[in-house]
Short mmCIF file of C-alpha atoms and ligand atoms in Angstrom, two decimals:
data_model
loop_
_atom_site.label_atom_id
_atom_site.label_comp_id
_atom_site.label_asym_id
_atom_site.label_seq_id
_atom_site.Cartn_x
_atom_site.Cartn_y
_atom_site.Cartn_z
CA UNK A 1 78.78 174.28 -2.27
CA UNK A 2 81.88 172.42 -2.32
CA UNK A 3 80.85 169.68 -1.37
CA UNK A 4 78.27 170.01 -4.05
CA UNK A 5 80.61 170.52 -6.64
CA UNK A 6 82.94 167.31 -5.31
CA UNK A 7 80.08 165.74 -5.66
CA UNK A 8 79.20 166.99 -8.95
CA UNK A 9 82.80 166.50 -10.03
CA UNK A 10 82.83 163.01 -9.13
CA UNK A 11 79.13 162.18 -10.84
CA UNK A 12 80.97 163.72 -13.69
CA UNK A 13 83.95 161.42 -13.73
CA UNK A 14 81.69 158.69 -13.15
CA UNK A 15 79.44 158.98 -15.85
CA UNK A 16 83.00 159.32 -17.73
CA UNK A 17 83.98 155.95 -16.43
CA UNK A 18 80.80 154.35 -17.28
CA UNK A 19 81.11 156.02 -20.98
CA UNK A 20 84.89 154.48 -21.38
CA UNK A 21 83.77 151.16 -20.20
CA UNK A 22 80.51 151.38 -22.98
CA UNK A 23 83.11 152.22 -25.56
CA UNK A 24 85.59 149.04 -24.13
CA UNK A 25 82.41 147.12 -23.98
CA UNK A 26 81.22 148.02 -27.24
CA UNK A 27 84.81 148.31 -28.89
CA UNK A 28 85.79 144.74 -27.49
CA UNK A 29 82.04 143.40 -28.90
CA UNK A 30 82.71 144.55 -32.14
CA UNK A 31 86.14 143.40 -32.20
CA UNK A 32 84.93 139.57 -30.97
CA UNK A 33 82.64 140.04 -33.71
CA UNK A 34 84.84 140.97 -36.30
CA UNK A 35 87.31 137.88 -35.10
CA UNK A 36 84.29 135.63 -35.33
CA UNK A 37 83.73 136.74 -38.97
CA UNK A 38 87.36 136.03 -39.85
CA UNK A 39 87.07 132.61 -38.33
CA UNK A 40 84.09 131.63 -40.07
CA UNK A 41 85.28 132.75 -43.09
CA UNK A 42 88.79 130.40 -42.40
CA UNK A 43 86.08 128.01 -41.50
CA UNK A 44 84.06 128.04 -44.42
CA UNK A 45 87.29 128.08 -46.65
CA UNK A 46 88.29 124.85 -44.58
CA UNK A 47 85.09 123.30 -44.70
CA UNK A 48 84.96 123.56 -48.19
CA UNK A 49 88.42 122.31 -48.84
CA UNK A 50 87.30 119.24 -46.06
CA UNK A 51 84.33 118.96 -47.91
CA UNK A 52 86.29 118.49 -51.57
CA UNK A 53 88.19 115.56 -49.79
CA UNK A 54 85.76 113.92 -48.51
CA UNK A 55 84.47 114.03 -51.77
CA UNK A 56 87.65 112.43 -53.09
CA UNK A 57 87.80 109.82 -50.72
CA UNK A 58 83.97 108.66 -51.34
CA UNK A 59 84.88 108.59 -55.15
CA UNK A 60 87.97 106.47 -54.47
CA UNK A 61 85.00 104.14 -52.61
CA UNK A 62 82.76 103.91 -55.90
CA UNK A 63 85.64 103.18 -58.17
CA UNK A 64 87.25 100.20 -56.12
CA UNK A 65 83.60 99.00 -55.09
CA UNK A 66 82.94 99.30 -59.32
CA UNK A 67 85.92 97.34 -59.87
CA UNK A 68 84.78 93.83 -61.61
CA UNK A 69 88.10 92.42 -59.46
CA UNK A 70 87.12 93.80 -55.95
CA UNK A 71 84.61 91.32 -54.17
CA UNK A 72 82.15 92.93 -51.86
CA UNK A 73 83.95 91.68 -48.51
CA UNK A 74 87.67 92.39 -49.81
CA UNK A 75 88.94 95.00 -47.23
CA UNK A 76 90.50 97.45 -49.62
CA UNK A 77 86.48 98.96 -49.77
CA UNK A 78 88.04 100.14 -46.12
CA UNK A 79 90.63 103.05 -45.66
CA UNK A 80 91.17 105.50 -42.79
CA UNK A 81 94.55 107.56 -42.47
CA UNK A 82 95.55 106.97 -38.74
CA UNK A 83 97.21 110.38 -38.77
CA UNK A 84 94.40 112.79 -40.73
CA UNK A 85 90.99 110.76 -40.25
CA UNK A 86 90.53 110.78 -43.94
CA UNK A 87 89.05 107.84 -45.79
CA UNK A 88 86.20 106.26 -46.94
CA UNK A 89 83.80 102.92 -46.27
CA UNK A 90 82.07 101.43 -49.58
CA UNK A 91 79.53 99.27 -49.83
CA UNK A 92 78.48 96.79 -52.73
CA UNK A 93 74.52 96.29 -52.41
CA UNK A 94 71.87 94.95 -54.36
CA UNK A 95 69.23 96.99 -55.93
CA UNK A 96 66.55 93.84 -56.32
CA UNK A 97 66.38 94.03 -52.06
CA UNK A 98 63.98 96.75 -52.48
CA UNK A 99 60.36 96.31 -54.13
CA UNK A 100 60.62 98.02 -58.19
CA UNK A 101 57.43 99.90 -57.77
CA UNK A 102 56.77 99.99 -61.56
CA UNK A 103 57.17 96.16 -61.89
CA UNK A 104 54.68 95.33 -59.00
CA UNK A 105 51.91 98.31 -60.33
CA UNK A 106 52.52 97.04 -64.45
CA UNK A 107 52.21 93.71 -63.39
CA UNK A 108 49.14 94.55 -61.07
CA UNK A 109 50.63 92.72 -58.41
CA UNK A 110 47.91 94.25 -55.24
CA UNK A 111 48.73 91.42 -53.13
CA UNK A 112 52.08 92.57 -52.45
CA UNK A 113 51.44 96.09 -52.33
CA UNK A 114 48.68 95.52 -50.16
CA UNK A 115 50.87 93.94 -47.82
CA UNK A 116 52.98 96.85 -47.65
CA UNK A 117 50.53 99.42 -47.01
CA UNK A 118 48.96 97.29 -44.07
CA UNK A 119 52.52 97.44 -42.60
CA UNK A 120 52.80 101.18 -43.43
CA UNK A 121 49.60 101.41 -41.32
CA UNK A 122 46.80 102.55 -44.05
CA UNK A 123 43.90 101.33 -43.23
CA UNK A 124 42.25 98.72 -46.40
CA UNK A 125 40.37 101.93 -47.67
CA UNK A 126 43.31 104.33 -47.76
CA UNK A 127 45.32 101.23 -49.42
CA UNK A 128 42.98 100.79 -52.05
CA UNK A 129 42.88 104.26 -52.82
CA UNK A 130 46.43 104.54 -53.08
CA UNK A 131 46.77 101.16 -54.73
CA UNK A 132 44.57 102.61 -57.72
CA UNK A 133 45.90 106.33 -58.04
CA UNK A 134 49.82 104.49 -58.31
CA UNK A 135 48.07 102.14 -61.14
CA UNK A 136 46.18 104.90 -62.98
CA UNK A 137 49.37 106.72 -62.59
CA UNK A 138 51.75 104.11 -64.73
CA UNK A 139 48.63 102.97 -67.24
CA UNK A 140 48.85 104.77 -70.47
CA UNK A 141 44.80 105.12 -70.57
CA UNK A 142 43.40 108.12 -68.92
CA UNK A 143 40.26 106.27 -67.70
CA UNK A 144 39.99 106.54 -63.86
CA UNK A 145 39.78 102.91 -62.57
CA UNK A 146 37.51 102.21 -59.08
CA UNK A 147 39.21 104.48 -56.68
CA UNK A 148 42.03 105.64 -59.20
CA UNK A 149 43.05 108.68 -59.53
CA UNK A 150 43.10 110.65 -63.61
CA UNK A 151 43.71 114.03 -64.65
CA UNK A 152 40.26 115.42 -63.41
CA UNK A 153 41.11 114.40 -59.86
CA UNK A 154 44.50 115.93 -60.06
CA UNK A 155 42.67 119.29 -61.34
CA UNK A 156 40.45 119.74 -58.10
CA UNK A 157 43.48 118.87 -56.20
CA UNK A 158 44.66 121.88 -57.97
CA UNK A 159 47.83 119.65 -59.75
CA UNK A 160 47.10 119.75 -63.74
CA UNK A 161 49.54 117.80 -65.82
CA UNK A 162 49.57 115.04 -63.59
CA UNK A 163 49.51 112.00 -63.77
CA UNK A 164 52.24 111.05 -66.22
CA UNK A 165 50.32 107.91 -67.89
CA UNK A 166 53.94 106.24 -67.68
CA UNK A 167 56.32 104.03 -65.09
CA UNK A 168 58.12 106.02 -62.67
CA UNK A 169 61.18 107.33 -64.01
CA UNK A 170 62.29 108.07 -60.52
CA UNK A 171 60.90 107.85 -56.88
CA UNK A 172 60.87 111.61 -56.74
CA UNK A 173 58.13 111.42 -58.91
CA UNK A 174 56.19 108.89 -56.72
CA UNK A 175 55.47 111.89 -53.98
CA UNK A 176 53.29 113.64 -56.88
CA UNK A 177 50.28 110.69 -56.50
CA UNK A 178 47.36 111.44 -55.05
CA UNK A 179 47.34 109.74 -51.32
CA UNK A 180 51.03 109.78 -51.13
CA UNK A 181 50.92 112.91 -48.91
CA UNK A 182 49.79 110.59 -46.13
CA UNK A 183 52.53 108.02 -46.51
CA UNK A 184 55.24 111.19 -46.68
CA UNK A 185 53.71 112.02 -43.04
CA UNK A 186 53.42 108.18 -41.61
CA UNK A 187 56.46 106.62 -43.50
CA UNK A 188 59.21 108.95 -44.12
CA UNK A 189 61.30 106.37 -45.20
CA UNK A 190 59.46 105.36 -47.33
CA UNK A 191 61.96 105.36 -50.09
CA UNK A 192 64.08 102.78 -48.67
CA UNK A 193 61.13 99.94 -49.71
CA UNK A 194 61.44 100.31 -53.44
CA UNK A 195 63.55 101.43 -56.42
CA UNK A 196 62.35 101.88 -60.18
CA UNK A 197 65.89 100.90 -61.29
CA UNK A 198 66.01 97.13 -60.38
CA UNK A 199 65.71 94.34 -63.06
CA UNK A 200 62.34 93.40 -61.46
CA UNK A 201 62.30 90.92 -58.80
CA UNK A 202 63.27 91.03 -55.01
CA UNK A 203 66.38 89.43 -54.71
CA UNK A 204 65.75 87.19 -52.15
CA UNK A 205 69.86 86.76 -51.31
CA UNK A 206 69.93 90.92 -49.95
CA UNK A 207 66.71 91.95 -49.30
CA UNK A 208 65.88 92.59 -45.64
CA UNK A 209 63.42 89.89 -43.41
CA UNK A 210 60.15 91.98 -43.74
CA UNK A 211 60.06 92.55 -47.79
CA UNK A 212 60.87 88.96 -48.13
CA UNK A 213 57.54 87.81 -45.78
CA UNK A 214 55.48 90.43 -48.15
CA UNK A 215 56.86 88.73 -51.05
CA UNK A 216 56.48 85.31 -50.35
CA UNK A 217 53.33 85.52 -48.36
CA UNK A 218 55.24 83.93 -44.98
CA UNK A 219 55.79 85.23 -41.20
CA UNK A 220 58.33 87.59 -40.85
CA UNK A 221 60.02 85.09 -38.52
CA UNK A 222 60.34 82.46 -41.19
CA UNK A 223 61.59 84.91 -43.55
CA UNK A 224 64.47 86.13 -40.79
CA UNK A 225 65.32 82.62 -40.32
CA UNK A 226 66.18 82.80 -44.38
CA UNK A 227 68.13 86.00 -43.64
CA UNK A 228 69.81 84.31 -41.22
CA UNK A 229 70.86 81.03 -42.95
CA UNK A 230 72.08 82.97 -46.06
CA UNK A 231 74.14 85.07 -44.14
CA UNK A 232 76.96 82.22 -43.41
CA UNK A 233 78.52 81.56 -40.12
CA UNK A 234 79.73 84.64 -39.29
CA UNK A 235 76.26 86.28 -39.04
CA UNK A 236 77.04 89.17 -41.42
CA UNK A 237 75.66 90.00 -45.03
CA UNK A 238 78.13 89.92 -47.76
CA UNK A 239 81.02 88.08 -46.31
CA UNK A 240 83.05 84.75 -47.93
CA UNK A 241 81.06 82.66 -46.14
CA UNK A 242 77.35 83.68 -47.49
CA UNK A 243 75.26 80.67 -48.60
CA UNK A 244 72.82 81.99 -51.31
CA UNK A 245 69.34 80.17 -51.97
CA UNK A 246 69.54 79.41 -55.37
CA UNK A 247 66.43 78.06 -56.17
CA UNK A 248 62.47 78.23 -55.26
CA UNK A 249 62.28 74.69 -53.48
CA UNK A 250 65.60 75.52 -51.32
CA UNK A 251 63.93 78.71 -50.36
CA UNK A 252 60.27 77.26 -49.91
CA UNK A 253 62.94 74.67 -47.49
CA UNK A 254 64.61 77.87 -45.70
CA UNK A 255 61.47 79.28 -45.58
CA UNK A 256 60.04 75.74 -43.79
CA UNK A 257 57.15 75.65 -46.48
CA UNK A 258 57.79 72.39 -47.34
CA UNK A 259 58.91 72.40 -50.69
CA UNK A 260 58.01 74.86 -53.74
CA UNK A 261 54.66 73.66 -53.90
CA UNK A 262 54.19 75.21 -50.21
CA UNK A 263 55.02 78.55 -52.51
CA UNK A 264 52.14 81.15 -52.30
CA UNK A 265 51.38 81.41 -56.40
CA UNK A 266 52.46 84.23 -57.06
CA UNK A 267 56.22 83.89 -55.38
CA UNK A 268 58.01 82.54 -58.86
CA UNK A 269 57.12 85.96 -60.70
CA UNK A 270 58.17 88.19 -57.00
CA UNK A 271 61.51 87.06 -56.05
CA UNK A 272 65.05 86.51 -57.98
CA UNK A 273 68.26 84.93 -56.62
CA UNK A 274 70.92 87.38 -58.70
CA UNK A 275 70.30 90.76 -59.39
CA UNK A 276 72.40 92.52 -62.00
CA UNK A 277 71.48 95.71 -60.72
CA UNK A 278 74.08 96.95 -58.29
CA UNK A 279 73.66 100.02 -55.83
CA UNK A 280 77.43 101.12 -54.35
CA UNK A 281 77.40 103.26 -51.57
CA UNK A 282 80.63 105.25 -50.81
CA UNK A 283 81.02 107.54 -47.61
CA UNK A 284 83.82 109.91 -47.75
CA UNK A 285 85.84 111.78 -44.75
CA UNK A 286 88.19 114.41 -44.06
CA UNK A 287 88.04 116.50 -40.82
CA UNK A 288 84.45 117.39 -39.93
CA UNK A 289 83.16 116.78 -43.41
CA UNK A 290 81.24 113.86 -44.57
CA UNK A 291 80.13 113.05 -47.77
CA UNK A 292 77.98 110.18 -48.81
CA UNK A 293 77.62 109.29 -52.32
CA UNK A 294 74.85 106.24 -54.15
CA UNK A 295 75.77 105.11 -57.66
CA UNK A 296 73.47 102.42 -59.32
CA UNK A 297 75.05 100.40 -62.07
CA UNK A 298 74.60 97.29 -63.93
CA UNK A 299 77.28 95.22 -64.92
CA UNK A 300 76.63 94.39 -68.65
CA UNK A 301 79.38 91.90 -69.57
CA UNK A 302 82.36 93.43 -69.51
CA UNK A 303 81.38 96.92 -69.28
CA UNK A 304 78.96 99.03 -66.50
CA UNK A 305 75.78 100.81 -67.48
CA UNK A 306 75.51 104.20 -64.48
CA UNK A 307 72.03 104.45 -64.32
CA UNK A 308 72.16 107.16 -61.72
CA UNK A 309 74.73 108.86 -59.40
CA UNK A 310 73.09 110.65 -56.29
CA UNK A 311 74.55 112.64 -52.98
CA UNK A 312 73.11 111.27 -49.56
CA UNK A 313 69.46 113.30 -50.03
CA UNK A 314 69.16 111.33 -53.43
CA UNK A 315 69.84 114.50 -55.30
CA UNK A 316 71.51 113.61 -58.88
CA UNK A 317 74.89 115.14 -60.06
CA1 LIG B 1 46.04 106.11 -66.52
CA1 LIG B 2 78.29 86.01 -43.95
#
């Protein structure tokens, strides 16, 4: 019986034990988990304050980069404190070395386009379907051209309103046309091949090796060999020693076409040599954060016409 009751004691104290260690374990749980919600509170407040200076420090980029005095390769568009990491890295860019979408589709320019959406990987009758949806989109009539794309096949794709019968005001609106659903999938970057805010033409002294072979109607080798004469000596866009083409025969030359008769026709109407359009791009640090700003401006004269400020997603503020 004693023994018994030893034993029964000793369950007793045990299942005591194992109780005060549940209540440790549980107490000590909750009190990690409180200290975890303190620190990510203190991290969120820090984050935030990171977050507002790396804001600052992209906005210091944009104004210096905006400044009519600051050349695209002077190294003030450079700062990083040694001792906090904070800083910022601008960027002065054309916006003519993308494609403007509503200048190829008002000018019906389907060569071009065409090109595009062979690289993109649509096949000639998902191009041309795409092709004419983008052009019924911009025309003003609402007559539905040879695989186009009006009102009543924007109703059975159960989108009414659409389309807007007017130029893209911006490339958000570009995801709404019918086809476009299977570039989103194949291309997600697509974005990065056009703008709406250019004056027109592809500036042929920025814009990358590829666009410049859809424009001109060349090999994408030829056109990289362009890329790579205009970039100077030193190998690298936007630098003092740049040599821009400045005319159609030099680039028909860099392009070895002969001479501008060697020009596909329709090359004089695609492609520009300055481009008043200017897209500054402005990444700002402190700490962990990073913050990327986009402004597009035009210098008019003296003065500069913001056409659009966006964060890195292309949301506007
Ligand atoms: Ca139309
Ligand atoms: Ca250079």
């Amino acid at each position: 019986m004693i023994a018994l009751s030893h034993r029964g004691n000793s369950k007793r104290h045990g299942s005591a034990l194992i109780a005060v260690f549940w209540v440790v374990a549980v107490l000590g749980f909750a009190v990690f988990t409180g200290a975890l919600l303190v620190r990510s509170d203190v991290d969120a407040i820090l984050s935030r304050k990171e977050l507002l200076a790396a804001e600052r420090e992209a906005d210091k980029g944009i104004a210096l980069a905006a400044n009519p005095l600051v050349e695209p390769w002077d190294p003030i568009l450079q700062r990083r404190d040694a001792e906090t990491g904070e800083g910022y890295e601008a960027r002065v860019l054309s916006e003519g070395a993308r494609f403007n979408l509503n200048t190829l589709l008002l000018r019906e320019d389907r060569v071009v386009l065409k090109r595009l959406f062979a690289k993109w990987g649509l096949d000639p009758a998902e191009g041309d379907a795409l092709l004419g949806a983008l052009l019924d989109w911009v025309d003003a009539d609402s007559q539905e051209r040879l695989n186009g794309a009006e009102a009543g096949t924007y109703a059975g794709r159960g989108q009414p309103g659409l389309p807007f019968n007017r130029p893209f005001q911006s490339l958000d609106e570009v995801v709404l046309v019918a086809g476009m659903e299977q570039v989103e999938a194949r291309v997600p970057d697509w974005r990065n091949y056009f703008t709406v805010w250019s004056s027109g033409k592809l500036d042929v002294n920025e814009a990358e090796a590829d666009l410049i072979a859809m424009a001109c109607g060349c090999s994408v080798e030829a056109a990289a060999s362009l890329v790579k004469y205009r970039r100077g000596a030193d190998g690298r866009e936007n630098t003092r020693d740049d040599i821009p083409v400045r005319s159609l025969e030099e680039l028909a030359l860099e392009l070895s076409l002969g001479g501008e008769s060697g020009l596909e026709p329709g090359v004089p109407l695609r492609v520009s040599f300055v481009e008043p359009v200017e897209r500054i791009e402005s990444t700002g640090r402190a700490g962990n954060a990073v913050l990327r700003r986009t402004v597009i401006l035009r210098r008019d004269g003296g003065r500069l016409v913001v056409f659009r400020v966006m964060d890195e997603r292309g949301n506007l503020f």
